[in-house]
Amino acid sequence: MKKLSRRNLMQLGMVGTVTALFKASESWGEMIAVPTPKEVEGPFYPAVDQIDKDADLTRVGGRNGRAKGQQIIIRGSVKNIGGQPVENAIIDIWQANAAGRYNHPRDSNPAPEDSYFQGWAIIRSDASGLYRFRTVKPGAYPATKSWTRPPHIHFKISRQGFPQLITQMYFPNESLNAIDLLYRNKTGAEQTLMTARQTGEYEGMLIYTYNIVLGKS
Ligand SMILES: [Fe+2]
């Protein structure tokens, strides 16, 4: 990572932003990125294996249709706390469909299943530590009678030499975030690290960026 002095950062108007994302060593000579916060795995990690686990969750191999819902792209980097890219990390992703239903035998939500939605992917970061997938925005769903989970995507990231990271990615500007029993338990800085940013658009699909930092073993 390029070293920036506190003065450089002030000139860039970035002190507030950067202090939320980095812990500085005493000298500010070395920037240490804060690892992405962990979150519980939840009850719906896929229970039944499936052939198609590629980076396009809006289609299922062998089926001629597209998943319902708003198509989006999620992309980002996987880095270590020193800011170096982590290549070949295994990124295991699972989520509810646009109606808020998981493809899981224990999901009792009466919302409809979507046989064109892949729901689960296992991809890898590339040589530059980057990853990308296409999916649909997951729906909110009832966790209990009084608790509605906001839209989120589950991530499990594995790479030799790093502790496995299990977490959940949230979407910005969701009114359900602030009252979610998991999200609201995080500090503001942790919430920032766990929430994707909307960074563009590609062929009508919103692009969200979610950068991941793996901690030390
Ligand atoms: Fe979930």
XYZ file of N, CA, C and O in Angstrom, residues 68-70 95-102 109 111 117 136-142 148-153 171 174 176:
120
model
N -35.707 -13.749 -11.182
C -36.532 -12.552 -10.986
C -35.784 -11.546 -10.107
O -34.999 -11.938 -9.253
N -36.104 -10.279 -10.323
C -35.547 -9.261 -9.432
C -34.605 -8.309 -10.127
O -34.398 -8.370 -11.346
N -34.039 -7.433 -9.333
C -33.149 -6.386 -9.835
C -31.741 -6.958 -9.973
O -31.114 -7.311 -8.981
N -27.216 -16.394 -0.714
C -28.172 -15.319 -0.426
C -29.604 -15.766 -0.727
O -29.832 -16.732 -1.457
N -30.559 -15.001 -0.204
C -31.968 -15.200 -0.531
C -32.225 -14.687 -1.952
O -31.472 -13.867 -2.478
N -33.326 -15.155 -2.547
C -33.716 -14.635 -3.860
C -34.388 -13.266 -3.688
O -34.470 -12.732 -2.571
N -34.880 -12.720 -4.794
C -35.434 -11.357 -4.748
C -36.655 -11.263 -3.840
O -36.987 -10.188 -3.332
N -37.319 -12.406 -3.608
C -38.504 -12.410 -2.741
C -38.143 -12.671 -1.283
O -39.032 -12.711 -0.418
N -36.860 -12.894 -1.005
C -36.440 -13.118 0.375
C -36.435 -14.575 0.794
O -36.404 -14.883 1.984
N -36.432 -15.490 -0.183
C -36.486 -16.926 0.113
C -35.150 -17.583 -0.232
O -34.598 -17.356 -1.315
N -34.633 -18.395 0.691
C -33.420 -19.176 0.423
C -33.795 -20.496 -0.223
O -34.860 -21.066 0.047
N -39.958 -19.517 5.212
C -40.578 -18.329 4.629
C -41.498 -18.749 3.472
O -41.053 -19.452 2.556
N -42.493 -17.070 1.057
C -42.187 -16.360 -0.199
C -41.774 -17.370 -1.268
O -41.232 -18.437 -0.955
N -32.925 -18.887 -10.139
C -31.926 -18.185 -9.328
C -30.950 -19.196 -8.729
O -31.343 -20.146 -8.057
N -28.972 -11.044 -8.198
C -30.109 -10.140 -8.022
C -30.072 -9.639 -6.587
O -29.543 -10.316 -5.696
N -30.616 -8.474 -6.388
C -30.635 -7.934 -5.029
C -31.546 -8.816 -4.175
O -32.704 -9.052 -4.527
N -30.996 -9.323 -3.057
C -31.825 -10.201 -2.219
C -32.952 -9.424 -1.544
O -32.800 -8.244 -1.216
N -34.080 -10.093 -1.340
C -35.179 -9.460 -0.621
C -34.954 -9.523 0.876
O -34.177 -10.348 1.377
N -35.647 -8.639 1.597
C -35.673 -8.745 3.066
C -36.521 -9.965 3.410
O -37.355 -10.410 2.619
N -36.297 -10.539 4.592
C -37.107 -11.704 4.988
C -37.285 -11.730 6.504
O -36.480 -11.177 7.245
N -38.360 -12.382 6.961
C -38.601 -12.437 8.408
C -37.687 -13.461 9.075
O -37.698 -14.633 8.702
N -37.178 -8.392 10.945
C -37.010 -8.572 9.500
C -35.566 -8.314 9.132
O -35.025 -7.240 9.429
N -34.930 -9.281 8.528
C -33.546 -9.076 8.101
C -33.514 -8.166 6.887
O -34.275 -8.364 5.932
N -32.608 -7.188 6.872
C -32.461 -6.343 5.674
C -31.800 -7.157 4.559
O -31.214 -8.215 4.829
N -31.875 -6.679 3.326
C -31.157 -7.381 2.247
C -29.679 -7.547 2.602
O -29.043 -6.596 3.088
N -29.155 -8.731 2.390
C -27.731 -8.984 2.707
C -27.269 -10.200 1.922
O -28.075 -11.023 1.490
N -25.969 -10.312 1.775
C -25.348 -11.468 1.106
C -24.335 -12.067 2.071
O -23.531 -11.349 2.676
N -26.427 -3.643 2.162
C -26.604 -2.642 1.110
C -26.783 -1.258 1.749
O -27.372 -1.143 2.830
N -30.560 1.318 3.343
C -31.680 0.415 3.624
C -32.209 0.749 5.008
O -31.481 0.650 6.002
N -34.021 -0.847 6.906
C -34.017 -1.999 7.836
C -32.653 -2.230 8.482
O -32.558 -2.932 9.493
